[in-house]
Coordinates of C-alpha atoms and ligand atoms in Angstrom, one line a residue:
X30 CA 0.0 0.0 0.0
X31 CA 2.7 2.6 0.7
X32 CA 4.7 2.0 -2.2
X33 CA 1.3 2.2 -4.3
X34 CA 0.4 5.9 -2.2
X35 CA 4.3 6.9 -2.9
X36 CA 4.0 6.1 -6.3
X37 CA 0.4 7.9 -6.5
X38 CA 2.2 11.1 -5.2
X39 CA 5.3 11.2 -7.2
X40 CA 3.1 10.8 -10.5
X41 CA 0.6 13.7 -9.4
X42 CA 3.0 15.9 -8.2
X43 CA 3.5 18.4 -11.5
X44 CA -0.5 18.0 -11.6
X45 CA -2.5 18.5 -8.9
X46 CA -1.5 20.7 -5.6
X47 CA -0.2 18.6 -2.4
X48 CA -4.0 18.8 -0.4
X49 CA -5.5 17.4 -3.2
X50 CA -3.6 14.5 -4.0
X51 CA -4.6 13.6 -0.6
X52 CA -8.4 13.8 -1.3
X53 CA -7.3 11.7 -4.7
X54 CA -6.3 9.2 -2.7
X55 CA -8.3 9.0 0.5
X56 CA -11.8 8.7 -2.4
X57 CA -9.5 6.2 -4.4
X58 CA -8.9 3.5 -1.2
X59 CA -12.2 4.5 0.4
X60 CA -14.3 4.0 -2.9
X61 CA -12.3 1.0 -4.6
X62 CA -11.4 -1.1 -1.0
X63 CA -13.6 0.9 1.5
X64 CA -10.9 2.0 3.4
X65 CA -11.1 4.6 6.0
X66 CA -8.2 6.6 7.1
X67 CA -7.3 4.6 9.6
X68 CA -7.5 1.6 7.5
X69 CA -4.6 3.8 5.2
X70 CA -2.7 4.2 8.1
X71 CA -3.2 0.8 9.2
X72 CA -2.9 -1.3 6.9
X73 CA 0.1 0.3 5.1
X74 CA 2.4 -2.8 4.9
X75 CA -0.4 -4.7 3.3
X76 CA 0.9 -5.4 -0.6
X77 CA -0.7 -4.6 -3.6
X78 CA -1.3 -7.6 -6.2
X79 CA -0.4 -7.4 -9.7
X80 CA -3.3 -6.8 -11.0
X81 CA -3.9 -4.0 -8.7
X82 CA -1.0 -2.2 -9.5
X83 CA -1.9 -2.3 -12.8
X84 CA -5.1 -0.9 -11.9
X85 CA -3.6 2.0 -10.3
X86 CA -1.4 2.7 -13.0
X87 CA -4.7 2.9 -15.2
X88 CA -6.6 5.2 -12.8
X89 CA -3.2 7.7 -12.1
X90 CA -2.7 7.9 -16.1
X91 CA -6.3 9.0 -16.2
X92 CA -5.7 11.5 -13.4
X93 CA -2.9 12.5 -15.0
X94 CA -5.2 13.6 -18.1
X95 CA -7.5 15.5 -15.6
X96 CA -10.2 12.9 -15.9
X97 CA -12.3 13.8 -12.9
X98 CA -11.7 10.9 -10.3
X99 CA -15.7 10.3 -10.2
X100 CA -15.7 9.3 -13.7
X101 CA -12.5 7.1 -13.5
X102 CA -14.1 5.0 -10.7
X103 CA -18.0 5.2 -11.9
X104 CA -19.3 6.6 -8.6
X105 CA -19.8 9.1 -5.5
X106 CA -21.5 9.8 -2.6
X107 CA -23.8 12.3 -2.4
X108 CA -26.1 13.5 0.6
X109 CA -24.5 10.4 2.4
X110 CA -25.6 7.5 -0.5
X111 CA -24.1 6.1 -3.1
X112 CA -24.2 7.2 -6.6
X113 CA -23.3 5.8 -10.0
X114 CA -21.8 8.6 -12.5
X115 CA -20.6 8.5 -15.8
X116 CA -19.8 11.1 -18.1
X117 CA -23.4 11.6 -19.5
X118 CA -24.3 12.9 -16.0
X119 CA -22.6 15.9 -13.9
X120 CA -20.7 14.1 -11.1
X121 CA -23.2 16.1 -7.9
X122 CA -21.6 19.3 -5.9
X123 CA -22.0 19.8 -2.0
X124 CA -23.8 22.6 -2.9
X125 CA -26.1 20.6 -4.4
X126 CA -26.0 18.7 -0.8
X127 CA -27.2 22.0 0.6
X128 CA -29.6 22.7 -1.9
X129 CA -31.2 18.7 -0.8
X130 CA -30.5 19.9 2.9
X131 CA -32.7 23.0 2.6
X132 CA -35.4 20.9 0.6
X133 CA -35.9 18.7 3.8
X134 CA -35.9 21.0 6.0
X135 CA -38.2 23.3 4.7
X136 CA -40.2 20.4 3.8
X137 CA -43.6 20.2 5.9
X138 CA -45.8 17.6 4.0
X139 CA -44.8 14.2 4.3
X140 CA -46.3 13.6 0.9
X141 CA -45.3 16.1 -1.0
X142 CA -44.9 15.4 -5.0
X143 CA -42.1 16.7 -6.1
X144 CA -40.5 16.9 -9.4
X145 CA -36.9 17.4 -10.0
X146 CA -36.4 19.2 -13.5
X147 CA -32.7 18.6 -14.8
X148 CA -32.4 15.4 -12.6
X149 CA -28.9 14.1 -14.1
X150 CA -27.5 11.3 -12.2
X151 CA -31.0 11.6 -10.2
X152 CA -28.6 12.8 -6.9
X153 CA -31.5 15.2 -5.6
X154 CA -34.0 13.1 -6.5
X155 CA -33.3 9.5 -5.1
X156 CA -32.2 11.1 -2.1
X157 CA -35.6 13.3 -1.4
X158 CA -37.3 10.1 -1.9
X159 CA -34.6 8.3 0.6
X160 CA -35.7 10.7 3.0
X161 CA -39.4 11.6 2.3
X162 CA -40.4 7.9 1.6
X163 CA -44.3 8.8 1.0
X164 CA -43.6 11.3 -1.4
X165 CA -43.5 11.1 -5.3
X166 CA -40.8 12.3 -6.7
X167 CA -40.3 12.2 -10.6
X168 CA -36.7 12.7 -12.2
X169 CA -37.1 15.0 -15.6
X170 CA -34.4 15.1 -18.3
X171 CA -33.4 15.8 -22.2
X172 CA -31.0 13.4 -21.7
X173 CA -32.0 9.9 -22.2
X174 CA -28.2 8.5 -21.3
X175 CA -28.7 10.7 -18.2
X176 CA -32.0 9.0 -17.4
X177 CA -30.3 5.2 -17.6
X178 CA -27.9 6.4 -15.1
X179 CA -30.7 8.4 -13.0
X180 CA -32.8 5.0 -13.0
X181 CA -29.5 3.0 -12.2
X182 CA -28.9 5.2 -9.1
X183 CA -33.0 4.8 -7.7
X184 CA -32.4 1.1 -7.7
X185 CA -29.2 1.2 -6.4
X186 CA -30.5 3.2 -3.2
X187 CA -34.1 0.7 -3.3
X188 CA -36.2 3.6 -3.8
X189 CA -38.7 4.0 -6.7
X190 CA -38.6 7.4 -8.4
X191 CA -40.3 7.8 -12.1
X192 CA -38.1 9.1 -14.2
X193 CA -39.1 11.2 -17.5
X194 CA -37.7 12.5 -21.0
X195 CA -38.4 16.2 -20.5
X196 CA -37.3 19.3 -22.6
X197 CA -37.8 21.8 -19.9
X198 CA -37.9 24.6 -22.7
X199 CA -41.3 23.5 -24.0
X200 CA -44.2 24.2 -23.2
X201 CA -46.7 23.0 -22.3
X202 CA -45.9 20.4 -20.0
X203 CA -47.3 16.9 -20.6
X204 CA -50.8 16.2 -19.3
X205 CA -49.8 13.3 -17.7
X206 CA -47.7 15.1 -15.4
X207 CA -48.8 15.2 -11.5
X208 CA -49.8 18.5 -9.8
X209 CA -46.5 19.2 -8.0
X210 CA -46.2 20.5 -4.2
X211 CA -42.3 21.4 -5.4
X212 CA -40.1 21.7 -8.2
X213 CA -37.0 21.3 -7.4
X214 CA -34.0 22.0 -10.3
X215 CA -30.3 22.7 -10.7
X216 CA -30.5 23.7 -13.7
X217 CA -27.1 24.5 -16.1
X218 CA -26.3 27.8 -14.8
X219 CA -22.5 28.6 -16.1
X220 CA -22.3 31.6 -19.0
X221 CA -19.8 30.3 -21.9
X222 CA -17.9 33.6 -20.5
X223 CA -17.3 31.9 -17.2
X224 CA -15.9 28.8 -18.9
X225 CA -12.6 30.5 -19.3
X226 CA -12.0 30.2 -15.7
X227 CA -12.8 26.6 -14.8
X228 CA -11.0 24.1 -14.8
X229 CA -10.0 21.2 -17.1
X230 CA -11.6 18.6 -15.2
X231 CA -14.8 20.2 -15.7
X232 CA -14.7 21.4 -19.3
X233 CA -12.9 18.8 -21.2
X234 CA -14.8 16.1 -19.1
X235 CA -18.7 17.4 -17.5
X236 CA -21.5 17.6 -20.3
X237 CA -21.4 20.6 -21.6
X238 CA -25.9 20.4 -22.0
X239 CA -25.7 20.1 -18.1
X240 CA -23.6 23.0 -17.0
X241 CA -23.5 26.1 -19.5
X242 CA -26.1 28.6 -20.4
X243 CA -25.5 31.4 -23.4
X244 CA -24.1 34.9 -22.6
X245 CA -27.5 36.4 -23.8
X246 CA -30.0 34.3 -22.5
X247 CA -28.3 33.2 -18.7
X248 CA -31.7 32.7 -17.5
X249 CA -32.9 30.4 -20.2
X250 CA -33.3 27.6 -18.1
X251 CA -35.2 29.5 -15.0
X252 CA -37.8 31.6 -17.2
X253 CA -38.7 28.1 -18.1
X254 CA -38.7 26.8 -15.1
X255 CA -41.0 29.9 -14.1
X256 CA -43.4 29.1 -16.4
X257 CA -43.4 25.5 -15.9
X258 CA -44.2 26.1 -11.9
X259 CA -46.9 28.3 -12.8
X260 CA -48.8 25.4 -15.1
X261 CA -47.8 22.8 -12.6
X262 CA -47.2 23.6 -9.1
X263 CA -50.5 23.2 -7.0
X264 CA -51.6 26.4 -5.3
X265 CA -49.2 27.2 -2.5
X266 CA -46.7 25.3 -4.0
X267 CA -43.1 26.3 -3.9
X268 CA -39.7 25.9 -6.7
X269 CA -36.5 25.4 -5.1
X270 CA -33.4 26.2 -7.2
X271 CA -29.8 26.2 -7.1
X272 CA -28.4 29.5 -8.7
X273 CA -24.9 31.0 -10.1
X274 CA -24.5 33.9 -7.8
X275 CA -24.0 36.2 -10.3
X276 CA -27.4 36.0 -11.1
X277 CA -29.2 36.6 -8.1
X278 CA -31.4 39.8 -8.4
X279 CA -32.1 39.0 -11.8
X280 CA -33.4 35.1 -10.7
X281 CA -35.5 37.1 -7.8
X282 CA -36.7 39.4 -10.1
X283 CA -38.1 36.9 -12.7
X284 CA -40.0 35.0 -10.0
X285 CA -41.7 38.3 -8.6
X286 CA -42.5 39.4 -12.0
X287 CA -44.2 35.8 -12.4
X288 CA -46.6 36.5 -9.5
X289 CA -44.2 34.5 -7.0
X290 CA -44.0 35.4 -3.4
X291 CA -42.3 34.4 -0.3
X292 CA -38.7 34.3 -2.4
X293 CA -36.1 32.9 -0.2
X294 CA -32.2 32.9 -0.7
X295 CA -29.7 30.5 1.0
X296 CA -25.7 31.3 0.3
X297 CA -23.9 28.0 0.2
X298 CA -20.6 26.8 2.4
X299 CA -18.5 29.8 0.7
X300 CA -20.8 32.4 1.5
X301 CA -21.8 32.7 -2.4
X302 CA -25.6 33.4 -3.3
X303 CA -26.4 29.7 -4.7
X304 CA -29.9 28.7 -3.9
X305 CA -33.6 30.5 -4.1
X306 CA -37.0 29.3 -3.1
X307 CA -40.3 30.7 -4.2
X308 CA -44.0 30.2 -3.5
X309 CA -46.3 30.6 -6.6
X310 CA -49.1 32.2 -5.3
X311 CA -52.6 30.7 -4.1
X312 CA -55.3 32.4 -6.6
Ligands
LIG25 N1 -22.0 24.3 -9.6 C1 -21.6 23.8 -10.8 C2 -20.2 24.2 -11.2 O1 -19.8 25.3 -10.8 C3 -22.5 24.2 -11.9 C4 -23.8 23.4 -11.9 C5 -24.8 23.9 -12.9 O2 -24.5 24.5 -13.9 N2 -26.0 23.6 -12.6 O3 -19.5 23.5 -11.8

């Protein structure tokens, strides 16, 4: 094992600052042979196999090309489950924990239907369900590769979510759609001006479709969101985003001018303006 960390850190070292090739390798041993820390520091004499050398020499070569460790290994945790992710799907953010967090506590109905526009790899979804197991919850997408992985990640965590090929951008909704008490979404939120400053691991690896939003329209994916809520929400019932902070005031703005009230804001773990709740109103 330590020759296997040693050789882990002298391969990253020209790519990835010292801290991080920690996290690298504490996910890598937890997710691949469930080891905790103290199983690292334990069990450091333990050797590595052939084939598991080879193994790591396959994963670091990957790191080595930026390849988000997520997609290398197929999964995650998120909100404290486990979750399947491949490169069809965003690997999930803590915000996006937060986001979940605030759901559930804000969350008075033990029933509630819920419908998750944007689901992805399903990560707000499956674990609403997880945690409000009379509700139901239905996973929304363009992306029917996202929607495999989506379904993937409900059975994986025994819950049953419906899952639904959506364009959020037309309208009208399908009739068959239930009468939501929330909508929750994270929708993509990033201006192609922003993509200049992120980093590798994201652009060259993330779906684009899931993360970026044109310079002129930013709000693209919340006006229809707005108008979505307003067809589908029953009255009294509330949308619960996750937003670039950036875009704050104008995200406010559009729900007031829709005849939303009651408009919340949560900043996440940095301080940054990242989530917004609304309640459409009762006429
Ligand atoms: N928070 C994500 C990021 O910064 C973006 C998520 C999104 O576009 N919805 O990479």
């Amino acid at each position: 094992m330590q020759a296997g960390i040693a050789y882990i850190r002298k391969e990253l070292k020209d790519h990835y600052p010292d801290k991080e090739i920690d996290g690298l390798i504490r996910f890598l041993f937890a997710t691949w042979k469930q080891y905790s820390i103290t199983d690292l520091l334990m069990k450091k004499e333990n050797k590595l196999t052939g084939p598991e050398r080879r193994y790591l020499e396959c994963v670091v070569k990957r790191l080595k090309r930026y390849e988000p460790i997520q997609y290398i290994l197929g999964e995650t945790e998120f909100y404290g489950l486990p979750f399947h992710v491949t490169p069809d799907v965003l690997i999930p953010r803590p915000e996006t924990e937060e986001l979940t967090d605030w759901i559930l506590e804000s969350t008075n109905i033990a029933d509630p239907v819920i419908i998750d526009m944007g689901t992805g790899s399903g990560c707000i979804a499956v674990s609403l369900k997880k945690h409000l197991p009379l509700a139901s919850v239905t996973g929304c997408d363009i992306s029917q590769a996202a929607l495999d992985v989506a379904r993937g990640n409900a059975r994986l965590n025994k819950v049953e979510v419906n899952f639904l090929k959506l364009d959020m951008t037309q309208q009208p909704p399908p009739g068959h759609l239930p009468k939501a008490d929330l909508i929750v979404s994270n929708p993509p939120y990033v201006t192609d001006r922003e993509k200049k400053r992120m980093h590798l691991n994201v652009t060259e690896f993330e779906p684009h479709s899931a993360l970026f939003v044109p310079d002129h329209d930013p709000l693209k994916f919340y006006k229809a969101l707005v108008a979505f809520g307003k067809q589908q929400l029953k009255p009294g019932g509330k949308q619960f985003w996750e937003i670039n902070e950036a875009f704050e005031n104008e995200c406010a703005d559009l729900l007031k001018a829709h005849g939303y009230i009651h408009i919340g804001s949560r900043r996440d773990i940095n301080g940054k303006s990242r989530m917004l709740s609304a309640q459409v109103s009762f006429q």
